[in-house]
XYZ file of C-alpha atoms in Angstrom:
47
model
C 2.918 18.996 -27.980
C 3.867 15.705 -29.494
C 2.897 12.637 -27.537
C 5.674 10.182 -26.871
C 5.360 6.593 -25.740
C 7.111 5.842 -22.481
C 8.421 2.456 -21.500
C 7.754 2.693 -17.775
C 4.924 3.979 -15.623
C 7.253 6.335 -13.724
C 8.423 8.037 -16.932
C 4.854 8.382 -18.156
C 3.687 9.981 -14.887
C 6.696 12.303 -14.839
C 6.070 13.441 -18.418
C 2.382 14.070 -17.663
C 3.270 16.094 -14.555
C 5.868 18.125 -16.459
C 3.344 18.914 -19.201
C 0.795 20.116 -16.636
C 3.426 22.243 -14.877
C 4.528 23.768 -18.172
C 0.939 24.591 -19.107
C 0.294 26.235 -15.715
C 3.520 28.264 -15.872
C 2.623 29.494 -19.356
C -0.856 30.498 -18.150
C 0.665 32.500 -15.281
C 3.055 34.210 -17.671
C 0.243 35.128 -20.059
C -1.821 36.454 -17.143
C 1.053 38.703 -15.999
C 1.798 40.215 -19.421
C -0.969 42.883 -19.245
C 0.206 43.908 -15.771
C 3.772 44.313 -17.003
C 2.644 46.247 -20.094
C 0.475 48.666 -18.114
C 3.257 49.177 -15.564
C 5.825 49.887 -18.271
C 3.560 52.245 -20.201
C 2.507 53.954 -16.981
C 6.119 54.589 -16.029
C 6.961 56.180 -19.374
C 3.809 58.300 -19.314
C 1.670 56.711 -22.014
C -1.186 55.947 -19.589
């Protein structure tokens, strides 16, 4: 992610919070991918 300079403290805090939220949401998505793959393959009979 590119770092941007913010003119006010509020904008800087908001950008930092959004970056942390985005990182957490991506981690949850990556953690759920194996579950979805195993469920899909299990339903079509590959496991």
